[in-house]
PDB file of C-alpha atoms in Angstrom:
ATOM      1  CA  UNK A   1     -25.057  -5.293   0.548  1.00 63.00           C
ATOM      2  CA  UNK A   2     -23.285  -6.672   3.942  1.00 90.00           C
ATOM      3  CA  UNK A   3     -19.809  -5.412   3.782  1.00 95.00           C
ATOM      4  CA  UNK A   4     -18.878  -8.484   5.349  1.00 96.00           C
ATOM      5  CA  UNK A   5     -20.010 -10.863   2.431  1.00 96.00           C
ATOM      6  CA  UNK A   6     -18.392  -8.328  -0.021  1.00 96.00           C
ATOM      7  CA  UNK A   7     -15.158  -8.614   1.692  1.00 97.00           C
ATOM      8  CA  UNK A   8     -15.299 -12.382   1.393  1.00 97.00           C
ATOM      9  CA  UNK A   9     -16.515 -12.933  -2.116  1.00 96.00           C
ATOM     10  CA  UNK A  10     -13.031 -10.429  -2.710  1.00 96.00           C
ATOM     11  CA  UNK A  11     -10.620 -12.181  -1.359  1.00 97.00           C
ATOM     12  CA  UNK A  12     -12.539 -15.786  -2.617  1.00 96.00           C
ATOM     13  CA  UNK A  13     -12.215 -14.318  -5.711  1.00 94.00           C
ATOM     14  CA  UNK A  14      -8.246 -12.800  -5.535  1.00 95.00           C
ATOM     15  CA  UNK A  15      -6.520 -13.383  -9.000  1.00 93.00           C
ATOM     16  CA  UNK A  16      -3.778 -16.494  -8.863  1.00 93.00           C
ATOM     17  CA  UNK A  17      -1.810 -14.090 -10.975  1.00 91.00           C
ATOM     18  CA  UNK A  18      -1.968 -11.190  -8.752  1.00 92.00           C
ATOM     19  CA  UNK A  19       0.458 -10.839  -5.734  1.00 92.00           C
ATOM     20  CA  UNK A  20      -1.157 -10.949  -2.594  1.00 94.00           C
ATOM     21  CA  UNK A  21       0.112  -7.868  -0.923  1.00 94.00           C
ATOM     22  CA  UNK A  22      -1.905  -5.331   1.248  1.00 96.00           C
ATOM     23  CA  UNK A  23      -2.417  -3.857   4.333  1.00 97.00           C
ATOM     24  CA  UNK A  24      -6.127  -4.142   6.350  1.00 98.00           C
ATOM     25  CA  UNK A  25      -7.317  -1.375   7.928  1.00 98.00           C
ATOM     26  CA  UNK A  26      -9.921  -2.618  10.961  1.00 97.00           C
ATOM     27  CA  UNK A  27     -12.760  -1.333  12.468  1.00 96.00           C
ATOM     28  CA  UNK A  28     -10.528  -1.037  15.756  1.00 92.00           C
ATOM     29  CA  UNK A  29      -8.379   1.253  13.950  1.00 93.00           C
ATOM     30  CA  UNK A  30      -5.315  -1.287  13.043  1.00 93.00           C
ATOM     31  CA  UNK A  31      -3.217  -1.496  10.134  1.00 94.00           C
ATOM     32  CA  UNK A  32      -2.172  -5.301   9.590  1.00 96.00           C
ATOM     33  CA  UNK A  33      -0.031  -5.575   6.703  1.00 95.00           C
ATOM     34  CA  UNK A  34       0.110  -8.921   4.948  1.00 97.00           C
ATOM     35  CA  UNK A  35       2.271 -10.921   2.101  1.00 96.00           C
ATOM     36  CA  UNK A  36      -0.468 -14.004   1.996  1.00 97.00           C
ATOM     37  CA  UNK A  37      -3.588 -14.730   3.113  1.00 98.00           C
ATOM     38  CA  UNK A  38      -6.205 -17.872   3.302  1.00 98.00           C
ATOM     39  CA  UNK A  39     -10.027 -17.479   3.382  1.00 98.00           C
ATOM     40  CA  UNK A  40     -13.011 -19.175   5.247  1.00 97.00           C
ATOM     41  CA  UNK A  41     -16.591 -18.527   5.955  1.00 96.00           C
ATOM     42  CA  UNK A  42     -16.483 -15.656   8.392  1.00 96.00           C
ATOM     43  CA  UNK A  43     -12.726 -15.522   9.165  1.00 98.00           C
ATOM     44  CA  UNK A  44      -9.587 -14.639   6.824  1.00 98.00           C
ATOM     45  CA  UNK A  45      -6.090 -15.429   7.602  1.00 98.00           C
ATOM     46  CA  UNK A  46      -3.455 -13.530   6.883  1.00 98.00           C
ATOM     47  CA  UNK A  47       0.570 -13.831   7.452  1.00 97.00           C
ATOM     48  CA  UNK A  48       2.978 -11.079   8.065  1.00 95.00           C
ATOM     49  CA  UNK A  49       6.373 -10.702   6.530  1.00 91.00           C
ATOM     50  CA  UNK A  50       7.692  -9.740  10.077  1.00 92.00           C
ATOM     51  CA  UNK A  51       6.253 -10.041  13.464  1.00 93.00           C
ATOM     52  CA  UNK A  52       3.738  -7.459  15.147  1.00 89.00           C
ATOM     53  CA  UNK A  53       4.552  -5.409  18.314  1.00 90.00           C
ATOM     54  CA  UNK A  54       3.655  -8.643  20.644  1.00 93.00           C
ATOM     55  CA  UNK A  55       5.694 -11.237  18.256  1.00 94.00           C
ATOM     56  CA  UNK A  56       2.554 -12.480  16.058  1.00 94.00           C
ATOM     57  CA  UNK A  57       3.104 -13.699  12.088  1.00 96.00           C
ATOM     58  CA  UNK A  58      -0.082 -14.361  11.869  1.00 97.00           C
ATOM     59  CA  UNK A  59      -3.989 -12.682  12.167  1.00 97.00           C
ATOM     60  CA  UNK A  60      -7.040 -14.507  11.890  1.00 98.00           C
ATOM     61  CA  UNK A  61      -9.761 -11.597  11.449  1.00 97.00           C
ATOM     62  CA  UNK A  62     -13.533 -11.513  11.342  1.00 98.00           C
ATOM     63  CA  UNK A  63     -14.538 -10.362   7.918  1.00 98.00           C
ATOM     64  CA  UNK A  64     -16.845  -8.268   9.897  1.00 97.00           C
ATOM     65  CA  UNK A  65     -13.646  -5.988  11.256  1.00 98.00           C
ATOM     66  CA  UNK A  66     -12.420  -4.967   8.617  1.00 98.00           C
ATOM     67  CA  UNK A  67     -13.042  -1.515   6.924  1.00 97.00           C
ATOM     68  CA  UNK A  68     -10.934  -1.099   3.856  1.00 98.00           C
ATOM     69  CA  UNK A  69      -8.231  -2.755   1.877  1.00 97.00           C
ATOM     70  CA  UNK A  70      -4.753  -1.119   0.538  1.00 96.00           C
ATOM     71  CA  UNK A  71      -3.757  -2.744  -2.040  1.00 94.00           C
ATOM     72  CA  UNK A  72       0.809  -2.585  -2.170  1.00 91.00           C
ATOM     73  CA  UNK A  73       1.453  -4.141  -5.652  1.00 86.00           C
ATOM     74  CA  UNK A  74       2.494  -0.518  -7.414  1.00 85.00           C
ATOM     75  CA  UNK A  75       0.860  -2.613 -10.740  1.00 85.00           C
ATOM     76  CA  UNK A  76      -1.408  -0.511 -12.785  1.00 88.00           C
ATOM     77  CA  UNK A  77      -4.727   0.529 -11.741  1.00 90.00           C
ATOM     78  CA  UNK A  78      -6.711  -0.771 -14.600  1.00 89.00           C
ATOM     79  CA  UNK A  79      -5.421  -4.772 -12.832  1.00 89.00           C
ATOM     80  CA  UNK A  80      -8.043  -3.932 -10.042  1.00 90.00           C
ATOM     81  CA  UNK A  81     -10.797  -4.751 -12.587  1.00 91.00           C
ATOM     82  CA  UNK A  82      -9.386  -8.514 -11.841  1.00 91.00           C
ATOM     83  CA  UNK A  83     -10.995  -8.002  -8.540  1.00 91.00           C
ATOM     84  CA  UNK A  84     -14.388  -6.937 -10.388  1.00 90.00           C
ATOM     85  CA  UNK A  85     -14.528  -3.290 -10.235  1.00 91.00           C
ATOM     86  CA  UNK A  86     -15.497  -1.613 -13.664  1.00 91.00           C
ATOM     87  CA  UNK A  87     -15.403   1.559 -14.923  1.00 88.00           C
ATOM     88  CA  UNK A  88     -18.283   3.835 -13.866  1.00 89.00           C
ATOM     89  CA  UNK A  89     -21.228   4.003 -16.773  1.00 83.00           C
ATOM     90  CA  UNK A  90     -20.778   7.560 -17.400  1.00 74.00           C
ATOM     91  CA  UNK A  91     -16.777   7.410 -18.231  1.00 61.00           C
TER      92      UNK A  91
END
């Protein structure tokens, strides 16, 4: 599956109900942390609670860059089935 598509249909797919808190780590090796974000074909926008190093509130990043998502919200674990994980077949 392209990693990129996967990481779109995700956030497309982000529960109303669930806060939308994370950091994104890139393939360039950068944390951006984020407290909302807006989707597009390709692209995802994201807003900081505080500005970067260089003054920026704001990211617009290539669903292609980015390598993995930490999720903040200290919820329980089981919510991340709202995002469609499952259980694995064997548990």
């Amino acid at each position: 599956m392209d990693t990129a598509f996967a990481w779109q249909q995700l956030f497309e797919a982000w529960p109303a109900d669930m806060p939308r808190l994370g950091i994104i780590m890139t393939n360039f090796q950068e944390s951006i942390g984020f407290t909302n974000f807006m989707t597009s074909d390709g692209l995802l926008a994201v807003e900081r609670d505080r500005p970067d190093s260089v003054g920026a509130r704001k990211v617009l990043i290539a669903y292609t860059a980015i390598s993995a998502l930490k999720i903040t919200d200290t919820g329980d674990f089981t919510e991340i089935a709202k995002l469609g994980f499952t259980e694995p077949h064997g548990a």
